[in-house]
PDB file of C-alpha atoms in Angstrom:
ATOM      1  CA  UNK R   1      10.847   1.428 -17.100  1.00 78.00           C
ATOM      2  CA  UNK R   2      11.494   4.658 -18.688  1.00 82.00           C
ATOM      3  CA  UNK R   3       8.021   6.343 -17.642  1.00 86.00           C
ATOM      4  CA  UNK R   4       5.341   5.608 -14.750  1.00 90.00           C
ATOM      5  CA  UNK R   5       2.047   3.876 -15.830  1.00 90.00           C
ATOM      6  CA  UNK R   6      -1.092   3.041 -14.249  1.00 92.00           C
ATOM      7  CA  UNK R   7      -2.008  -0.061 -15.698  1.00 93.00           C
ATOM      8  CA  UNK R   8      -4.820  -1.615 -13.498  1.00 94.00           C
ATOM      9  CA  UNK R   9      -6.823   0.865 -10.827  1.00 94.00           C
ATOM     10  CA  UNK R  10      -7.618  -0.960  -7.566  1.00 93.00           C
ATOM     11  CA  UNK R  11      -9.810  -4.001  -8.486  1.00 94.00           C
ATOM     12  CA  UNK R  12     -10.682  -7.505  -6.330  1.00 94.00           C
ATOM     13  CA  UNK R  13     -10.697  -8.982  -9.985  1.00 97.00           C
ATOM     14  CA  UNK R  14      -7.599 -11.623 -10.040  1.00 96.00           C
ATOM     15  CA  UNK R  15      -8.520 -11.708 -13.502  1.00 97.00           C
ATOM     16  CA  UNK R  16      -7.546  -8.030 -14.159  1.00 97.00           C
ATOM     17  CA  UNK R  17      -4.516  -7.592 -12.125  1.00 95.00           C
ATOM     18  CA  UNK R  18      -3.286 -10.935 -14.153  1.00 96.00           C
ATOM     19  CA  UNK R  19      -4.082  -8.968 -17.699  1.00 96.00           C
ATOM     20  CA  UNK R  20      -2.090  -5.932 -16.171  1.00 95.00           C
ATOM     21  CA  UNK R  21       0.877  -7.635 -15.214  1.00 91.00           C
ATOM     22  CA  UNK R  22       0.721  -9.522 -18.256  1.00 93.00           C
ATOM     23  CA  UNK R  23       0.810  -6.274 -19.978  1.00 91.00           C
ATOM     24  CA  UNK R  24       3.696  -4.395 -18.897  1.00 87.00           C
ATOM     25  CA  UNK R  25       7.076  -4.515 -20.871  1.00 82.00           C
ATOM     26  CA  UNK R  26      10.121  -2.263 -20.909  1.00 76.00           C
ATOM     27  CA  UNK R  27       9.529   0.624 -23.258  1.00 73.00           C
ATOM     28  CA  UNK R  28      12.440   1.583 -25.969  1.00 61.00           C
ATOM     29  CA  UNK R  29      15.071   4.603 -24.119  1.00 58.00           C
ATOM     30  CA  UNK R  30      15.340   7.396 -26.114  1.00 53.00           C
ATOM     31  CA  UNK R  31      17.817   7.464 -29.390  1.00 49.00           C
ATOM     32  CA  UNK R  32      20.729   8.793 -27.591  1.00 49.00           C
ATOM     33  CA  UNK R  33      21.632   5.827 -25.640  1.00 49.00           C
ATOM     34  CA  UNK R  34      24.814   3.356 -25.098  1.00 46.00           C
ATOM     35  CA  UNK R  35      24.329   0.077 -26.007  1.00 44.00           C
ATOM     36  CA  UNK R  36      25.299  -1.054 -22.777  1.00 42.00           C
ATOM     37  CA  UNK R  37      22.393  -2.642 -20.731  1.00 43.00           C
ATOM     38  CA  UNK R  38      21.702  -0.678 -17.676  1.00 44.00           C
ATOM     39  CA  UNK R  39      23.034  -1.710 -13.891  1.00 45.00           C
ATOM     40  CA  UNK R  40      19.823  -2.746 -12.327  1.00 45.00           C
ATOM     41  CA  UNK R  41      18.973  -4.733 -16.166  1.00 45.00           C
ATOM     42  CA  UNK R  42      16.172  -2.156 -17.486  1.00 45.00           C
ATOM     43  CA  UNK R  43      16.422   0.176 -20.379  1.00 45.00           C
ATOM     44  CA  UNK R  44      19.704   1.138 -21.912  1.00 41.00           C
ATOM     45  CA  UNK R  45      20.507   4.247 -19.842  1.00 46.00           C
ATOM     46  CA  UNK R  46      21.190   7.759 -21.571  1.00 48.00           C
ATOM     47  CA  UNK R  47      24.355   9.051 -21.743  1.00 43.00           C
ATOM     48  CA  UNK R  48      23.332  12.685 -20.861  1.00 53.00           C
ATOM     49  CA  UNK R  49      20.132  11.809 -18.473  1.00 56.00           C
ATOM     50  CA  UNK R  50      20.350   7.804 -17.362  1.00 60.00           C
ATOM     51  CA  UNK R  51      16.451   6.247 -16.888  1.00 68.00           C
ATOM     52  CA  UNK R  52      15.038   2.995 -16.238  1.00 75.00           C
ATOM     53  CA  UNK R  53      14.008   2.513 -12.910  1.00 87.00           C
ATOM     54  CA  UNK R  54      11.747   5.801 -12.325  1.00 92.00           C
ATOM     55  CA  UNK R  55      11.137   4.319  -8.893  1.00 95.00           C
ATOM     56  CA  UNK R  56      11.038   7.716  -6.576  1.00 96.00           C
ATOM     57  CA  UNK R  57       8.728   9.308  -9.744  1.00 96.00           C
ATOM     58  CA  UNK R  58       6.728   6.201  -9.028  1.00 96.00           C
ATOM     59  CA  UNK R  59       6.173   6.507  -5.378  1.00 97.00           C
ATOM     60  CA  UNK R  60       5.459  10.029  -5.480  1.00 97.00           C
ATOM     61  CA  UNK R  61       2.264   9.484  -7.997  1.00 96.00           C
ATOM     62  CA  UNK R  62       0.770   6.265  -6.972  1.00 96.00           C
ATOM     63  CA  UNK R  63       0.538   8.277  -3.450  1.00 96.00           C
ATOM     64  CA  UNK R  64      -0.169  11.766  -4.658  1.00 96.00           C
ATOM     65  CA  UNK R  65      -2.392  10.677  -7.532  1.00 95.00           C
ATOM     66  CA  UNK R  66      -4.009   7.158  -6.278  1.00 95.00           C
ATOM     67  CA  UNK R  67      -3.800   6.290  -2.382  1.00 96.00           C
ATOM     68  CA  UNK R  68      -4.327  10.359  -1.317  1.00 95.00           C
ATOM     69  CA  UNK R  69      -8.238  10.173  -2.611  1.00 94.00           C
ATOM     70  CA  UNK R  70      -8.645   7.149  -0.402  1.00 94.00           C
ATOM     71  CA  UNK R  71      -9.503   6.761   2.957  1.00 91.00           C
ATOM     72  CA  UNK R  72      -8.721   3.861   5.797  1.00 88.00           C
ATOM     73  CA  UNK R  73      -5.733   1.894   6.116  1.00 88.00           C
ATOM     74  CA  UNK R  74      -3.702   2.190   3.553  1.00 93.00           C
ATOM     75  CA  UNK R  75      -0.171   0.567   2.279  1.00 95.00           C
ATOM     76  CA  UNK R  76       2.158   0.246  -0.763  1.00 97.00           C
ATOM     77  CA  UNK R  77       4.381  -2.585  -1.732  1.00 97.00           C
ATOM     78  CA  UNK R  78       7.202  -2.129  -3.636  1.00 97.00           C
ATOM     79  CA  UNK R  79       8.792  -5.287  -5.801  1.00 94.00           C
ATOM     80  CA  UNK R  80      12.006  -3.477  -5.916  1.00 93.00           C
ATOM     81  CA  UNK R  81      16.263  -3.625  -5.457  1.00 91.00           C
ATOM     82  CA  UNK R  82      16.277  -0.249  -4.228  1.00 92.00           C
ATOM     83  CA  UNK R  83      18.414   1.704  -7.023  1.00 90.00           C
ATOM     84  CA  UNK R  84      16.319   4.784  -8.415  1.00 92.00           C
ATOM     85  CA  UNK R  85      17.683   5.250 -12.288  1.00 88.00           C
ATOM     86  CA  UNK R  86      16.083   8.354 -13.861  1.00 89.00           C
ATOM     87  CA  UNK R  87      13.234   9.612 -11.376  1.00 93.00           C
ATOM     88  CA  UNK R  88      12.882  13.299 -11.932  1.00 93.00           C
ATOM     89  CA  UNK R  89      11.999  13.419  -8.294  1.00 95.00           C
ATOM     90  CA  UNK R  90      14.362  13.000  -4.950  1.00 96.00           C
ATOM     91  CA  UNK R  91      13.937  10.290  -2.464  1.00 96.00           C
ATOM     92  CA  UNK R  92      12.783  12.703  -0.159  1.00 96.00           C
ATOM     93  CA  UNK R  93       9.882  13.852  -2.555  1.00 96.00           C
ATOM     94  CA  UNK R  94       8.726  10.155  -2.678  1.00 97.00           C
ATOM     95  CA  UNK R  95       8.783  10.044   1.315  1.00 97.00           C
ATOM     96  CA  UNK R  96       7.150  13.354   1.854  1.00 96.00           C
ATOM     97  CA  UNK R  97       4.254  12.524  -1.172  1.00 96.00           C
ATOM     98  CA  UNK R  98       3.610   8.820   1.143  1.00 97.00           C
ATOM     99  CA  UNK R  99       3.544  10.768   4.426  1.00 95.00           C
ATOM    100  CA  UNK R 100       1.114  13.353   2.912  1.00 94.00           C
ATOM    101  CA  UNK R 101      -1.294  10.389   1.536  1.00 95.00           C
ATOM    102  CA  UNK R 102      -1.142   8.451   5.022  1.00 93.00           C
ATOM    103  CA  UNK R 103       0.327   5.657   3.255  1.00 95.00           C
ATOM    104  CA  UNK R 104       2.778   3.011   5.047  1.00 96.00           C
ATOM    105  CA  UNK R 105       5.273   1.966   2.731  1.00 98.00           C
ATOM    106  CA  UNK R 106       6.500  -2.034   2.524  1.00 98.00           C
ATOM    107  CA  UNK R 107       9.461  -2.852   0.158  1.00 97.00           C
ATOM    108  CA  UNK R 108      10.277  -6.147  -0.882  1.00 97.00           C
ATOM    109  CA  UNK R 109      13.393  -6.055  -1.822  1.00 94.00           C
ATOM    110  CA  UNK R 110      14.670  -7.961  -5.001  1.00 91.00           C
ATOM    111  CA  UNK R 111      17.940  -7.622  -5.623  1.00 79.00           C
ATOM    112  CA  UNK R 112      21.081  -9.736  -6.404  1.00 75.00           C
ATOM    113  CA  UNK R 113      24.143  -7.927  -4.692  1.00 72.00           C
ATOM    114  CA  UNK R 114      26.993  -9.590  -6.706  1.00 70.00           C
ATOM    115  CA  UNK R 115      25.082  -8.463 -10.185  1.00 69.00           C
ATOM    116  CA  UNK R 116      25.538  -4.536  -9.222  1.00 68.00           C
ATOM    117  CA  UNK R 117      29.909  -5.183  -9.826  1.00 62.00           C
ATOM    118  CA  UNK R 118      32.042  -2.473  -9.488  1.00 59.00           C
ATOM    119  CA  UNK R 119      29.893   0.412  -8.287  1.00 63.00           C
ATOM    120  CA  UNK R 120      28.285  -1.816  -5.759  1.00 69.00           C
ATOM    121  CA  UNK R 121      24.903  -2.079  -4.498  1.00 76.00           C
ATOM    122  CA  UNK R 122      22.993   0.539  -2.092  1.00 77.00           C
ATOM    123  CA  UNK R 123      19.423   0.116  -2.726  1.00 83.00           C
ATOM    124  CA  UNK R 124      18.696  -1.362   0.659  1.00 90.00           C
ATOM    125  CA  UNK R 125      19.919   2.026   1.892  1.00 92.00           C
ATOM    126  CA  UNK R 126      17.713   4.406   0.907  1.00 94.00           C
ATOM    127  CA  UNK R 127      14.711   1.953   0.737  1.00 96.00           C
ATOM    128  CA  UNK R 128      14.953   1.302   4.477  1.00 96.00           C
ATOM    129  CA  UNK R 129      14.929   5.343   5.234  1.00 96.00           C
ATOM    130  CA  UNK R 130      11.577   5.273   2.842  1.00 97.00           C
ATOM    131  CA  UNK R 131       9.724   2.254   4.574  1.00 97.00           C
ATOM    132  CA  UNK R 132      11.278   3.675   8.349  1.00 95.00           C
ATOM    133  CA  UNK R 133       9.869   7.339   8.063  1.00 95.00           C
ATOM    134  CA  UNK R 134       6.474   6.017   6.544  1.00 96.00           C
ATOM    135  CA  UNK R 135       5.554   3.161   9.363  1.00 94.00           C
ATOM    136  CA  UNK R 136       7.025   0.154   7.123  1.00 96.00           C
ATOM    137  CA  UNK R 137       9.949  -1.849   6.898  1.00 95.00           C
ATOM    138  CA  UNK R 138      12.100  -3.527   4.517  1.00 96.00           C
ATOM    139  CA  UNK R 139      11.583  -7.355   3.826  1.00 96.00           C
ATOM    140  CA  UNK R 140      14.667  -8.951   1.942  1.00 94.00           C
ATOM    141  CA  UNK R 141      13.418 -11.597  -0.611  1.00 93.00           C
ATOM    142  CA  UNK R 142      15.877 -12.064  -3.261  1.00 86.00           C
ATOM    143  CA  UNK R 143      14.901 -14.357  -6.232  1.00 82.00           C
ATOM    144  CA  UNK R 144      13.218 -16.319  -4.003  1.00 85.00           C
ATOM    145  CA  UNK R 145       9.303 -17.301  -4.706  1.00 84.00           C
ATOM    146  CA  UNK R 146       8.856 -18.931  -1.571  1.00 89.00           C
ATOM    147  CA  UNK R 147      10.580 -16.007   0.548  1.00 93.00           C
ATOM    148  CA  UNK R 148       8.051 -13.457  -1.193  1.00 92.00           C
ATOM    149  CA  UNK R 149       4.566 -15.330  -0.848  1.00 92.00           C
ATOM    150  CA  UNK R 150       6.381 -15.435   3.092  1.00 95.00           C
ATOM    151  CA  UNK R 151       6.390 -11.290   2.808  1.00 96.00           C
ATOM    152  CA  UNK R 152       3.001 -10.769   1.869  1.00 95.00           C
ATOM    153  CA  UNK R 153       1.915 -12.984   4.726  1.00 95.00           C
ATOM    154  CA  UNK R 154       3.760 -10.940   7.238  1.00 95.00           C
ATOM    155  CA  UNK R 155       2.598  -7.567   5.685  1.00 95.00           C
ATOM    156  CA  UNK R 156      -1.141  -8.873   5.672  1.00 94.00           C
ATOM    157  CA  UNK R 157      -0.502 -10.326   9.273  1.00 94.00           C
ATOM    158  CA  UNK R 158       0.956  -6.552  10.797  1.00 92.00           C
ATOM    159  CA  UNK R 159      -1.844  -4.787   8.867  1.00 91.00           C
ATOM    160  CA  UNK R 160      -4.529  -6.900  10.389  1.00 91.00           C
ATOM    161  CA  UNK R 161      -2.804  -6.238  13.895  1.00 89.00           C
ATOM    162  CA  UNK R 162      -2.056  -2.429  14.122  1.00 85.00           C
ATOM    163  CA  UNK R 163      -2.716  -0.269  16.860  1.00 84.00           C
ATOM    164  CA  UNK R 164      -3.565   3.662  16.401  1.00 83.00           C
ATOM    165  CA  UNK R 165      -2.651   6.203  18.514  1.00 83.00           C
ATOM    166  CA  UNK R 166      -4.480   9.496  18.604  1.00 84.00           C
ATOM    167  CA  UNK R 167      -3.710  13.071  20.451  1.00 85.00           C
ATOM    168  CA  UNK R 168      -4.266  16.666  20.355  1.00 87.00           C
ATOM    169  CA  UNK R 169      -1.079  18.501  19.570  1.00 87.00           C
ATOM    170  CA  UNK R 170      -0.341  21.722  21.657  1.00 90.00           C
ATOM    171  CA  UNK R 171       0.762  23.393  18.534  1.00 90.00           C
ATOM    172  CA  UNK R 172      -2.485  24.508  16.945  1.00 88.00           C
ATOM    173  CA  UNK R 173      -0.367  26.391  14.337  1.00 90.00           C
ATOM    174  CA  UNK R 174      -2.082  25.821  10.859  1.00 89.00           C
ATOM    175  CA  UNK R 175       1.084  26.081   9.022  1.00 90.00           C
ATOM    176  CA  UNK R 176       1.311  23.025   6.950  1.00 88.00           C
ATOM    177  CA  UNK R 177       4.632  21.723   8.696  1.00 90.00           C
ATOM    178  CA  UNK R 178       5.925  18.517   9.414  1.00 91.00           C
ATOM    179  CA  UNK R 179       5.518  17.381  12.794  1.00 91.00           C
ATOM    180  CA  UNK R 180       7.947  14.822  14.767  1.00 91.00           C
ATOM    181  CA  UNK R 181       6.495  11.990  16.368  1.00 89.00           C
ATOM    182  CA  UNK R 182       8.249   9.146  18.438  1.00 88.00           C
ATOM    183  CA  UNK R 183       6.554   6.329  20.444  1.00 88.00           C
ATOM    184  CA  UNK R 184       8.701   4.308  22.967  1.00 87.00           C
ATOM    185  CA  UNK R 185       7.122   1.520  24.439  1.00 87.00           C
ATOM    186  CA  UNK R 186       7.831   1.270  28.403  1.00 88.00           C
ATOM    187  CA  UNK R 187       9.164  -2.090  27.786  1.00 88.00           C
ATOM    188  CA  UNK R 188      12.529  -2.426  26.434  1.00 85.00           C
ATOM    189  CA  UNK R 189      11.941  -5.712  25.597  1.00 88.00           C
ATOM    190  CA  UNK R 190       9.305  -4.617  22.644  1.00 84.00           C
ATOM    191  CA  UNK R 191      10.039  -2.921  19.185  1.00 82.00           C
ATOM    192  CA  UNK R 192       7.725  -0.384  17.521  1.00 85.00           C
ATOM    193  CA  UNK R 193       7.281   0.326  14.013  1.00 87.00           C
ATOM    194  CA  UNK R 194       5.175   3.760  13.248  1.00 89.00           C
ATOM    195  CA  UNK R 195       5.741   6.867  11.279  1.00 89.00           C
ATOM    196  CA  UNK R 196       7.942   9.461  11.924  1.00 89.00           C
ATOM    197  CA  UNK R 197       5.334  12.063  11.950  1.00 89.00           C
ATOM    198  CA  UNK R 198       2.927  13.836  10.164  1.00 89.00           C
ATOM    199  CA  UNK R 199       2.060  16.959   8.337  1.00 89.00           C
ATOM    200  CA  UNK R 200       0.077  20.000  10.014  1.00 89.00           C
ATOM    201  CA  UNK R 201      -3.386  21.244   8.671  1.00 85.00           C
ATOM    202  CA  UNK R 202      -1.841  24.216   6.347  1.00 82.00           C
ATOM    203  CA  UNK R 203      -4.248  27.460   6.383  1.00 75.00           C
ATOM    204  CA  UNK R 204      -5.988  26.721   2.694  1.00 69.00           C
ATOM    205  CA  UNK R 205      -6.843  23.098   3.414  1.00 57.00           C
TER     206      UNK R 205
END
């Protein structure tokens, strides 16, 4: 889309989230546009500023605006193939905002390789640094129904079985700054899956 809506708050109501996804539809570009459809097949792209996939815009609020005023476990699943078209924000905005909200990003990725032509496709690329850095991972769908309901089940399934770690840093510097963290297991055998790190306590907070 050309802009980031909220159209359903959290809700248990499979009745509302039905009416919101029933509700959303592509929204006209602006007036100076091609007439070319755009690569990922949203909005016509502009020929000065291109938009229609506002996807690191649309990290960045559902994190800063939504998931930071919650508390617990919290995740976010992108339906997605990756390419950012339009997002006033970087990729490493979108990161940064998740990190700050304690959110672990999921991406399921939806995306046709041999429709992107030309250009190519390198969604995958930067959606696997997003979901690495913020404790998630990338789960390659497709088109296919089957392969998605599949992705949710694993998500659900890791969620449920997460372990967390706690310890006091030695750096009791309140200065807001992000701090590196890396867990290997003593068994080589085993992978882990965590977040790079975290930010410090700044001095106003």
């Amino acid at each position: 889309d050309v802009e980031v809506s909220l159209l359903q708050d959290f809700t248990n109501s499979n009745r509302l989230l039905r009416t919101a996804l029933n509700s959303t539809k592509i929204n006209s570009p602006p007036d100076n546009c091609s007439g070319l459809p755009g690569a990922g097949g949203g909005p016509l792209p502009c020929h000065s500023m291109p938009k229609g996939t506002l996807l690191y815009d649309g990290v960045y609020l559902a994190a800063h605006d939504v998931l930071s005023k919650e508390v617990g476990r919290k995740a976010m699943i992108l339906l997605t193939d990756g390419e950012d078209q339009g997002s006033q924000l970087k990729l490493r905005d979108a990161i940064e905002s998740a990190e700050r909200s304690d959110s672990i990003v999921y991406v399921l990725l939806c995306a046709d390789r041999g429709f992107y032509g030309f250009g190519g496709y390198s969604g995958d690329r930067d959606m696997k640094k997003l979901t690495e850095e913020t404790g998630g991972r990338v789960i390659d769908v497709g088109n296919k129904i089957d392969k998605l309901k599949n992705a949710f089940d694993q998500i659900a399934r890791e969620l449920r079985s997460q372990y967390n770690i706690g310890y006091i840093s030695t750096n009791r510097a309140k200065d807001g700054a992000f701090r590196k963290v890396g867990i290997r297991p003593k068994n080589t055998d085993y992978k882990t899956q965590a977040r790079a790190g975290y930010y410090a306590v700044g001095k106003q907070d």
